[in-house]
Every structure is written in C-alpha cells, then in structure tokens.
Short mmCIF file of C-alpha atoms in Angstrom, two decimals:
data_model
loop_
_atom_site.label_atom_id
_atom_site.label_comp_id
_atom_site.label_asym_id
_atom_site.label_seq_id
_atom_site.Cartn_x
_atom_site.Cartn_y
_atom_site.Cartn_z
CA GLU A 146 0.83 31.83 103.79
CA ALA A 147 -2.10 29.58 104.63
CA GLY A 148 -1.65 27.16 107.48
CA VAL A 149 -2.75 23.56 107.72
CA THR A 150 -6.48 23.28 107.18
CA GLN A 151 -8.81 20.47 108.13
CA PHE A 152 -12.35 19.68 107.16
CA PRO A 153 -14.83 19.26 108.71
CA SER A 154 -14.23 20.92 112.04
CA HIS A 155 -16.84 18.71 113.68
CA SER A 156 -18.51 15.48 112.66
CA VAL A 157 -21.19 13.55 114.49
CA ILE A 158 -22.03 10.11 113.10
CA GLU A 159 -23.74 6.92 114.18
CA LYS A 160 -21.80 3.80 114.97
CA GLY A 161 -21.29 1.78 111.81
CA GLN A 162 -21.28 4.77 109.48
CA THR A 163 -18.36 6.01 107.44
CA VAL A 164 -16.59 9.30 107.87
CA THR A 165 -13.86 10.91 105.81
CA LEU A 166 -11.62 13.59 107.23
CA ARG A 167 -9.58 15.86 105.00
CA CYS A 168 -6.31 17.67 105.58
CA ASP A 169 -4.65 20.27 103.39
CA PRO A 170 -1.03 20.79 104.41
CA ILE A 171 1.01 23.92 103.98
CA SER A 172 1.94 24.28 100.34
CA GLY A 173 5.29 22.71 99.56
CA HIS A 174 5.45 20.55 102.66
CA ASP A 175 6.48 17.01 101.81
CA ASN A 176 5.67 15.55 105.21
CA LEU A 177 2.12 15.07 106.41
CA TYR A 178 1.15 13.51 109.72
CA TRP A 179 -2.06 12.40 111.36
CA TYR A 180 -2.46 12.36 115.12
CA ARG A 181 -5.45 11.65 117.36
CA ARG A 182 -6.45 12.67 120.85
CA VAL A 183 -9.02 10.55 122.58
CA MET A 184 -10.82 12.30 125.44
CA GLY A 185 -8.56 12.77 128.42
CA LYS A 186 -5.62 11.00 126.87
CA GLU A 187 -2.45 12.12 125.18
CA ILE A 188 -2.17 13.03 121.51
CA LYS A 189 -1.05 9.94 119.67
CA PHE A 190 0.64 9.49 116.31
CA LEU A 191 -1.31 7.66 113.62
CA LEU A 192 0.77 7.86 110.47
CA HIS A 193 3.27 9.82 108.41
CA PHE A 194 3.36 10.49 104.67
CA VAL A 195 6.36 11.65 102.72
CA LYS A 196 4.86 13.06 99.57
CA GLU A 197 2.37 10.38 98.49
CA SER A 198 4.08 7.46 100.22
CA LYS A 199 3.29 6.12 103.67
CA GLN A 200 6.53 6.39 105.64
CA ASP A 201 5.18 5.09 108.93
CA GLU A 202 1.70 3.83 109.71
CA SER A 203 2.57 2.13 112.97
CA GLY A 204 0.02 4.16 114.92
CA MET A 205 -3.04 3.24 112.89
CA PRO A 206 -5.42 1.48 115.30
CA ASN A 207 -6.79 -1.16 112.94
CA ASN A 208 -7.87 -1.79 109.37
CA ARG A 209 -11.01 0.29 109.74
CA PHE A 210 -8.77 3.30 109.21
CA LEU A 211 -7.54 4.14 105.73
CA ALA A 212 -5.34 7.10 104.90
CA GLU A 213 -4.46 8.38 101.48
CA ARG A 214 -2.51 11.27 100.10
CA THR A 215 -3.33 11.94 96.51
CA GLY A 216 -0.49 13.31 94.43
CA GLY A 217 1.42 14.31 97.51
CA THR A 218 -0.97 17.15 98.26
CA TYR A 219 -4.03 16.82 100.49
CA SER A 220 -4.74 13.76 102.57
CA THR A 221 -7.88 11.95 103.64
CA LEU A 222 -8.46 9.70 106.61
CA LYS A 223 -11.45 7.40 106.30
CA VAL A 224 -12.96 5.49 109.15
CA GLN A 225 -15.21 2.64 108.05
CA PRO A 226 -17.19 1.46 109.91
CA ALA A 227 -16.88 3.88 112.81
CA GLU A 228 -16.95 2.57 116.38
CA LEU A 229 -17.61 4.41 119.64
CA GLU A 230 -13.93 4.34 120.60
CA ASP A 231 -13.02 6.26 117.47
CA SER A 232 -14.40 9.44 119.00
CA GLY A 233 -11.78 12.11 119.57
CA VAL A 234 -9.97 14.97 117.92
CA TYR A 235 -8.00 14.16 114.81
CA PHE A 236 -5.10 16.47 114.09
CA CYS A 237 -3.16 16.84 110.90
CA ALA A 238 0.31 18.35 110.74
CA SER A 239 2.83 19.06 108.04
CA SER A 240 6.54 19.81 107.87
CA GLN A 241 8.87 20.82 105.13
CA GLY A 242 12.00 18.69 104.89
CA ALA A 243 12.14 14.97 104.25
CA ASP A 244 15.24 14.24 106.32
CA ARG A 245 15.37 16.67 109.19
CA VAL A 246 13.95 15.25 112.39
CA THR A 247 13.77 18.62 114.05
CA ASP A 248 11.73 20.36 111.37
CA THR A 249 8.75 22.02 112.99
CA GLN A 250 5.46 20.23 112.52
CA TYR A 251 2.66 22.73 111.92
CA PHE A 252 -0.71 21.58 113.15
CA GLY A 253 -4.19 22.18 111.88
CA PRO A 254 -7.14 23.00 114.16
CA GLY A 255 -8.30 19.40 114.25
CA THR A 256 -11.53 17.59 113.44
CA ARG A 257 -13.66 16.64 116.41
CA LEU A 258 -15.30 13.30 115.67
CA THR A 259 -18.15 12.03 117.78
CA VAL A 260 -19.47 8.53 117.21
CA LEU A 261 -22.85 7.86 118.81
CA ALA B 13 11.12 3.96 123.74
CA GLN B 14 11.10 7.70 124.15
CA SER B 15 8.41 9.31 126.29
CA VAL B 16 7.56 12.44 128.24
CA THR B 17 5.63 12.90 131.45
CA GLN B 18 3.84 16.09 132.35
CA LEU B 19 3.20 16.59 136.04
CA GLY B 20 -0.15 18.18 136.79
CA SER B 21 -3.12 18.09 134.47
CA HIS B 22 -4.13 21.55 135.70
CA VAL B 23 -2.04 24.44 136.96
CA SER B 24 -3.61 27.62 138.34
CA VAL B 25 -1.77 30.91 138.69
CA SER B 26 -2.69 34.51 139.27
CA GLU B 27 -2.05 37.11 136.61
CA GLY B 28 1.51 38.38 137.03
CA ALA B 29 2.72 35.24 138.82
CA LEU B 30 5.42 32.86 137.66
CA VAL B 31 4.30 30.09 135.34
CA LEU B 32 6.03 26.71 135.75
CA LEU B 33 4.86 23.71 133.75
CA ARG B 34 6.77 20.52 134.34
CA CYS B 35 7.96 17.98 131.80
CA ASN B 36 10.29 15.04 132.33
CA TYR B 37 11.55 12.89 129.51
CA SER B 38 12.78 9.36 129.09
CA SER B 39 15.13 8.64 126.24
CA SER B 40 18.09 6.38 125.59
CA VAL B 41 19.48 8.84 123.05
CA PRO B 42 19.88 12.61 123.20
CA PRO B 43 16.31 13.86 122.85
CA TYR B 44 14.81 16.62 120.77
CA LEU B 45 12.06 18.21 122.84
CA PHE B 46 9.17 20.51 122.06
CA TRP B 47 6.52 22.54 123.82
CA TYR B 48 3.28 23.18 121.98
CA VAL B 49 0.30 25.26 123.10
CA GLN B 50 -3.34 24.88 122.15
CA TYR B 51 -5.57 27.90 122.61
CA PRO B 52 -9.33 27.31 122.65
CA ASN B 53 -10.71 26.28 119.25
CA GLN B 54 -7.29 26.41 117.63
CA GLY B 55 -4.65 23.95 116.53
CA LEU B 56 -1.38 23.26 118.29
CA GLN B 57 1.19 26.01 117.98
CA LEU B 58 4.90 25.53 118.57
CA LEU B 59 6.17 27.51 121.55
CA LEU B 60 9.78 26.38 121.45
CA LYS B 61 12.03 23.44 120.72
CA TYR B 62 15.29 22.02 122.02
CA THR B 63 17.61 20.60 119.41
CA SER B 64 20.84 20.47 121.48
CA ALA B 65 22.18 23.86 120.32
CA ALA B 66 21.63 25.55 123.71
CA THR B 67 20.19 24.27 126.97
CA LEU B 68 18.12 27.40 127.60
CA VAL B 69 15.60 27.84 124.84
CA LYS B 70 13.55 30.98 124.36
CA GLY B 71 10.21 30.76 122.65
CA ILE B 72 7.31 32.93 121.68
CA ASN B 73 5.15 35.00 124.03
CA GLY B 74 7.86 35.25 126.69
CA PHE B 75 8.13 31.53 127.41
CA GLU B 76 11.38 29.67 127.87
CA ALA B 77 12.49 26.18 128.81
CA GLU B 78 15.71 24.75 130.15
CA PHE B 79 17.02 21.33 129.18
CA LYS B 80 18.56 19.62 132.22
CA LYS B 81 20.12 16.30 131.39
CA SER B 82 20.93 15.47 135.02
CA GLU B 83 17.25 15.83 135.93
CA THR B 84 15.85 14.57 132.60
CA SER B 85 13.67 17.64 132.60
CA PHE B 86 12.49 20.30 130.19
CA HIS B 87 10.25 22.55 132.27
CA LEU B 88 8.45 25.49 130.70
CA THR B 89 8.49 28.85 132.47
CA LYS B 90 7.27 32.41 132.07
CA PRO B 91 8.12 35.09 134.62
CA SER B 92 4.74 36.80 134.60
CA ALA B 93 1.48 35.19 133.55
CA HIS B 94 -1.02 37.01 131.42
CA MET B 95 -4.69 36.21 131.02
CA SER B 96 -4.05 35.36 127.38
CA ASP B 97 -1.72 32.51 128.45
CA ALA B 98 -4.69 30.43 129.52
CA ALA B 99 -4.49 27.37 127.27
CA GLU B 100 -3.41 23.75 127.23
CA TYR B 101 0.31 23.06 126.97
CA PHE B 102 1.91 19.92 125.61
CA CYS B 103 5.43 18.66 126.00
CA ALA B 104 6.67 16.31 123.29
CA VAL B 105 9.74 14.37 122.21
CA ILE B 106 10.43 13.42 118.62
CA THR B 107 11.62 9.99 117.63
CA GLY B 108 14.13 9.24 114.93
CA PHE B 109 11.23 8.39 112.67
CA GLN B 110 9.88 11.95 112.90
CA LYS B 111 6.86 11.17 115.02
CA LEU B 112 6.05 13.31 118.02
CA VAL B 113 5.35 11.56 121.29
CA PHE B 114 3.25 13.83 123.50
CA GLY B 115 2.61 14.11 127.19
CA THR B 116 -0.94 14.20 128.49
CA GLY B 117 -1.08 18.00 128.51
CA THR B 118 -1.35 20.62 131.24
CA ARG B 119 -4.19 23.11 131.28
CA LEU B 120 -3.05 26.51 132.54
CA LEU B 121 -5.68 28.60 134.28
CA VAL B 122 -4.92 32.28 134.90
CA SER B 123 -7.02 34.24 137.36
CA PRO B 124 -7.16 38.02 137.65
#
C-alpha cells in the first residue's frame, strides 16, 4: 500500500511568487491534514479536511494560504504571494476514520519550501 | 490548551547505551500521547501511542514509553541504542479536534 506522497520535495521561489504544494493521501483515508515546521520551531497544525470539507482551518497563518481537496482525494496548498517567513517544511498527513481521535496520522516526507 | 514540552534539543548516547528522551505534557483532560520519529530525508513515522489502555506502551524498533500521570510525563526509552536510531524524535498530544500538537523535537545522536 502506497503511503502519503507529496510533491514537490523541494521548492525554491522568490518572494512574491506563487507556489502550489500537492499531497496524495493513503487511499481510502477520509482525513487529510497539513502541518508546517518553520526552521528550529515545532511542527504546527495548519488545517484538517474530512473528505472534501474543511473541518478545522484554525492554524492557517493568513489569507495568502489556500487549501483545497478536490473530490475528497488529493489536496493542494497554495501560497500566494509567498513571503520570506513562509519558508519551512510542509507536511501532509492522512488518517482513516472520521470520528476516532486516536487514529494514527500517517505523514508524508514533506515539501521543503525556501522563499528567497 | 494541551501542550507538550521536550527537554533537550539534542541527546547524545553511545551505541549500546540507554536511550531516554523526555516529554512532559500539559492537559486539562486525559491526554492521548504520541511519539513520532523522523529519519533523514523521510516523513514522520509513528513509534507508539498512548490511548489510556495501558500505561506502559511498547512501540516499534524496541522503543517504549510510560505514561505517568503524577509526573505528567511520557518519556521514551530504549535499553540499548543502535546506530540506526539516530534521528529526530517528536512527542505530541492530540486535541479533541484531531490535531496533533508537537513538541520542539529532540535529535538523537548515536556514537560508536
């Protein structure tokens, strides 16, 4: 069974440009999460999808970030326009059940974003 | 709000020595706690999780953790370190809204 995949693995962009990150969850997983780790800091929650609906987007930094999950399958996270402080590693995770808090979240390898 | 604190950003041990990575939690409700590991160039992998079934939790690769309510701790241990254990380890608590709240991570260095 394929794990969570993320694309690209690395992205280097100039300040003001747009970048789109993609996450493909494990097949059949209803829950999809985005997290971010800024250099030297803890991994922080960004948002949570249940199927195609946003369940919780309380961690989204500002309106430059837009997340979508088309048809309840893959998800994209767009940053527009990118700022220097957006640099970090963006992780995607997925889990199976919709109601079980303790379901394991399976993480992808992350996308390392560098904004110059 | 629920949170976890990891003591020590770096821990160094010799191969064969005991591994002890510390995690303390803060929670007003019974917590569900996790340890994840990140090997170089890989994603986070679940080592073990505490969901109140048993206070001593055994995980993969010989790791275990003990939930101690009186100490608000969930320290990760392994009796004998191996070179392949070198990685970054994250303690986390999950909120009722299914989001993980992570500690700052502890990088484990294993020397021969």
